[in-house]
């Protein structure tokens, strides 16, 4: 079983930065594919970024490329999302997610087995 606990959300102005963290327990981060998704009211959960546990491949949603970066702190088992130049359209509840096998880039929420509780990010204009 994998347990995920997020932290780091908040209210910021446009152009500001935030870093979200996801503490992972139950498995080593080395073998877990990790992703960030986000969701706004009335919409489906959408893919933001993914990082493979094996091989280190990453992939980002087009609208966050160059602004968001995902990090793995393997010794501490923490998966982070650094968000720069935040815009009002980035306002959402952000979730970290994990899947174990096979180690492939997956961008659909239904393909992830484990989820954190979510953390609110609000960007004012």
PDB file of C-alpha atoms in Angstrom:
ATOM      1  CA  UNK A   1       0.000   0.000   0.000  1.00  0.00           C
ATOM      2  CA  UNK A   2       1.201   3.501  -0.832  1.00  0.00           C
ATOM      3  CA  UNK A   3       0.194   6.515   1.244  1.00  0.00           C
ATOM      4  CA  UNK A   4       0.499  10.061  -0.070  1.00  0.00           C
ATOM      5  CA  UNK A   5       0.221  13.263   1.952  1.00  0.00           C
ATOM      6  CA  UNK A   6       0.392  16.633   0.204  1.00  0.00           C
ATOM      7  CA  UNK A   7       1.293  20.017   1.605  1.00  0.00           C
ATOM      8  CA  UNK A   8       2.249  23.478   0.396  1.00  0.00           C
ATOM      9  CA  UNK A   9      -0.861  24.952  -1.207  1.00  0.00           C
ATOM     10  CA  UNK A  10      -2.059  28.475  -0.586  1.00  0.00           C
ATOM     11  CA  UNK A  11      -3.233  31.817  -1.928  1.00  0.00           C
ATOM     12  CA  UNK A  12      -0.794  33.815  -4.054  1.00  0.00           C
ATOM     13  CA  UNK A  13      -0.838  36.624  -6.573  1.00  0.00           C
ATOM     14  CA  UNK A  14      -0.218  36.140 -10.274  1.00  0.00           C
ATOM     15  CA  UNK A  15       3.473  35.796 -11.013  1.00  0.00           C
ATOM     16  CA  UNK A  16       4.317  34.275  -7.650  1.00  0.00           C
ATOM     17  CA  UNK A  17       5.788  30.846  -6.915  1.00  0.00           C
ATOM     18  CA  UNK A  18       4.727  27.908  -4.773  1.00  0.00           C
ATOM     19  CA  UNK A  19       6.168  24.484  -4.115  1.00  0.00           C
ATOM     20  CA  UNK A  20       3.885  21.547  -3.376  1.00  0.00           C
ATOM     21  CA  UNK A  21       5.245  18.508  -1.578  1.00  0.00           C
ATOM     22  CA  UNK A  22       3.979  14.947  -1.471  1.00  0.00           C
ATOM     23  CA  UNK A  23       5.299  12.683   1.277  1.00  0.00           C
ATOM     24  CA  UNK A  24       5.298   9.064   0.141  1.00  0.00           C
ATOM     25  CA  UNK A  25       5.183   6.056   2.460  1.00  0.00           C
ATOM     26  CA  UNK A  26       4.791   2.356   1.840  1.00  0.00           C
ATOM     27  CA  UNK A  27       7.151   2.126  -1.135  1.00  0.00           C
ATOM     28  CA  UNK A  28      10.509   3.548  -2.095  1.00  0.00           C
ATOM     29  CA  UNK A  29      10.217   6.496  -4.437  1.00  0.00           C
ATOM     30  CA  UNK A  30      12.743   4.751  -6.686  1.00  0.00           C
ATOM     31  CA  UNK A  31      10.168   2.293  -7.986  1.00  0.00           C
ATOM     32  CA  UNK A  32       7.049   4.416  -8.026  1.00  0.00           C
ATOM     33  CA  UNK A  33       5.772   6.462 -10.958  1.00  0.00           C
ATOM     34  CA  UNK A  34       4.558   9.762  -9.536  1.00  0.00           C
ATOM     35  CA  UNK A  35       2.336  12.424 -11.032  1.00  0.00           C
ATOM     36  CA  UNK A  36       0.561  15.657 -10.231  1.00  0.00           C
ATOM     37  CA  UNK A  37      -3.008  16.307 -11.320  1.00  0.00           C
ATOM     38  CA  UNK A  38      -5.325  19.227 -10.688  1.00  0.00           C
ATOM     39  CA  UNK A  39      -9.053  19.731 -10.603  1.00  0.00           C
ATOM     40  CA  UNK A  40     -11.460  22.656 -10.628  1.00  0.00           C
ATOM     41  CA  UNK A  41     -15.173  22.463  -9.725  1.00  0.00           C
ATOM     42  CA  UNK A  42     -17.267  20.794 -12.391  1.00  0.00           C
ATOM     43  CA  UNK A  43     -14.281  19.594 -14.404  1.00  0.00           C
ATOM     44  CA  UNK A  44     -12.418  16.326 -14.664  1.00  0.00           C
ATOM     45  CA  UNK A  45      -9.091  15.881 -12.961  1.00  0.00           C
ATOM     46  CA  UNK A  46      -6.392  16.905 -15.439  1.00  0.00           C
ATOM     47  CA  UNK A  47      -2.800  15.808 -15.830  1.00  0.00           C
ATOM     48  CA  UNK A  48      -0.068  18.298 -14.889  1.00  0.00           C
ATOM     49  CA  UNK A  49       3.227  16.380 -14.775  1.00  0.00           C
ATOM     50  CA  UNK A  50       4.641  12.882 -14.345  1.00  0.00           C
ATOM     51  CA  UNK A  51       7.970  11.409 -13.302  1.00  0.00           C
ATOM     52  CA  UNK A  52       8.920   7.770 -13.772  1.00  0.00           C
ATOM     53  CA  UNK A  53      10.599   6.010 -10.867  1.00  0.00           C
ATOM     54  CA  UNK A  54      12.819   4.008 -13.201  1.00  0.00           C
ATOM     55  CA  UNK A  55      14.726   5.883 -15.873  1.00  0.00           C
ATOM     56  CA  UNK A  56      13.747   9.336 -14.647  1.00  0.00           C
ATOM     57  CA  UNK A  57      11.646  10.303 -17.662  1.00  0.00           C
ATOM     58  CA  UNK A  58       9.335  13.271 -17.129  1.00  0.00           C
ATOM     59  CA  UNK A  59       6.440  14.781 -19.054  1.00  0.00           C
ATOM     60  CA  UNK A  60       4.492  18.007 -18.532  1.00  0.00           C
ATOM     61  CA  UNK A  61       1.188  19.472 -19.615  1.00  0.00           C
ATOM     62  CA  UNK A  62       1.900  21.974 -22.394  1.00  0.00           C
ATOM     63  CA  UNK A  63       0.545  24.971 -20.495  1.00  0.00           C
ATOM     64  CA  UNK A  64       2.933  24.448 -17.550  1.00  0.00           C
ATOM     65  CA  UNK A  65       6.114  23.659 -19.475  1.00  0.00           C
ATOM     66  CA  UNK A  66       8.878  26.063 -18.521  1.00  0.00           C
ATOM     67  CA  UNK A  67       6.998  27.166 -15.389  1.00  0.00           C
ATOM     68  CA  UNK A  68       6.524  23.946 -13.373  1.00  0.00           C
ATOM     69  CA  UNK A  69       9.240  21.469 -12.405  1.00  0.00           C
ATOM     70  CA  UNK A  70       8.905  18.145 -10.594  1.00  0.00           C
ATOM     71  CA  UNK A  71      11.540  16.901  -8.159  1.00  0.00           C
ATOM     72  CA  UNK A  72      12.201  13.661  -6.329  1.00  0.00           C
ATOM     73  CA  UNK A  73      13.982  13.631  -2.980  1.00  0.00           C
ATOM     74  CA  UNK A  74      14.553   9.901  -2.871  1.00  0.00           C
ATOM     75  CA  UNK A  75      16.265   9.663   0.546  1.00  0.00           C
ATOM     76  CA  UNK A  76      13.333  11.518   2.128  1.00  0.00           C
ATOM     77  CA  UNK A  77      10.708   9.908  -0.131  1.00  0.00           C
ATOM     78  CA  UNK A  78       9.252  13.296  -1.061  1.00  0.00           C
ATOM     79  CA  UNK A  79       7.906  14.229  -4.487  1.00  0.00           C
ATOM     80  CA  UNK A  80       7.616  17.951  -5.180  1.00  0.00           C
ATOM     81  CA  UNK A  81       6.128  20.313  -7.734  1.00  0.00           C
ATOM     82  CA  UNK A  82       7.790  23.705  -8.032  1.00  0.00           C
ATOM     83  CA  UNK A  83       5.441  26.186  -9.664  1.00  0.00           C
ATOM     84  CA  UNK A  84       6.727  29.513 -10.958  1.00  0.00           C
ATOM     85  CA  UNK A  85       4.975  32.446 -12.615  1.00  0.00           C
ATOM     86  CA  UNK A  86       1.605  31.189 -11.419  1.00  0.00           C
ATOM     87  CA  UNK A  87      -1.454  32.428 -13.285  1.00  0.00           C
ATOM     88  CA  UNK A  88      -5.157  32.544 -12.332  1.00  0.00           C
ATOM     89  CA  UNK A  89      -5.787  29.597 -14.687  1.00  0.00           C
ATOM     90  CA  UNK A  90      -3.554  27.509 -12.414  1.00  0.00           C
ATOM     91  CA  UNK A  91      -6.105  27.820  -9.613  1.00  0.00           C
ATOM     92  CA  UNK A  92      -7.220  24.303  -8.649  1.00  0.00           C
ATOM     93  CA  UNK A  93      -6.980  21.559  -6.090  1.00  0.00           C
ATOM     94  CA  UNK A  94      -3.707  19.776  -6.767  1.00  0.00           C
ATOM     95  CA  UNK A  95      -3.309  16.051  -6.155  1.00  0.00           C
ATOM     96  CA  UNK A  96      -0.272  13.835  -6.175  1.00  0.00           C
ATOM     97  CA  UNK A  97      -0.783  10.332  -7.493  1.00  0.00           C
ATOM     98  CA  UNK A  98       1.214   7.118  -7.701  1.00  0.00           C
ATOM     99  CA  UNK A  99       1.223   3.929  -9.709  1.00  0.00           C
ATOM    100  CA  UNK A 100       3.542   0.926  -9.442  1.00  0.00           C
ATOM    101  CA  UNK A 101       3.555  -1.092 -12.651  1.00  0.00           C
ATOM    102  CA  UNK A 102       4.358  -1.072 -15.528  1.00  0.00           C
ATOM    103  CA  UNK A 103       6.804   1.834 -15.457  1.00  0.00           C
ATOM    104  CA  UNK A 104       5.348   3.942 -18.253  1.00  0.00           C
ATOM    105  CA  UNK A 105       4.248   7.527 -18.755  1.00  0.00           C
ATOM    106  CA  UNK A 106       0.522   7.612 -18.069  1.00  0.00           C
ATOM    107  CA  UNK A 107      -1.533  10.813 -18.081  1.00  0.00           C
ATOM    108  CA  UNK A 108      -5.038   9.614 -17.293  1.00  0.00           C
ATOM    109  CA  UNK A 109      -6.203   9.847 -13.700  1.00  0.00           C
ATOM    110  CA  UNK A 110      -7.889   6.434 -13.957  1.00  0.00           C
ATOM    111  CA  UNK A 111      -4.477   4.807 -14.410  1.00  0.00           C
ATOM    112  CA  UNK A 112      -3.255   5.830 -10.964  1.00  0.00           C
ATOM    113  CA  UNK A 113      -4.036   3.685  -7.958  1.00  0.00           C
ATOM    114  CA  UNK A 114      -2.970   5.915  -5.096  1.00  0.00           C
ATOM    115  CA  UNK A 115      -3.931   9.505  -4.353  1.00  0.00           C
ATOM    116  CA  UNK A 116      -3.246  12.180  -1.818  1.00  0.00           C
ATOM    117  CA  UNK A 117      -5.981  14.231  -0.186  1.00  0.00           C
ATOM    118  CA  UNK A 118      -5.399  17.289  -2.363  1.00  0.00           C
ATOM    119  CA  UNK A 119      -4.169  20.798  -1.607  1.00  0.00           C
ATOM    120  CA  UNK A 120      -5.785  24.044  -2.780  1.00  0.00           C
ATOM    121  CA  UNK A 121      -3.819  26.492  -4.894  1.00  0.00           C
ATOM    122  CA  UNK A 122      -5.486  29.846  -5.547  1.00  0.00           C
ATOM    123  CA  UNK A 123      -3.906  32.476  -7.784  1.00  0.00           C
ATOM    124  CA  UNK A 124      -5.391  35.961  -7.751  1.00  0.00           C
ATOM    125  CA  UNK A 125      -5.022  38.380 -10.662  1.00  0.00           C
TER     126      UNK A 125
END
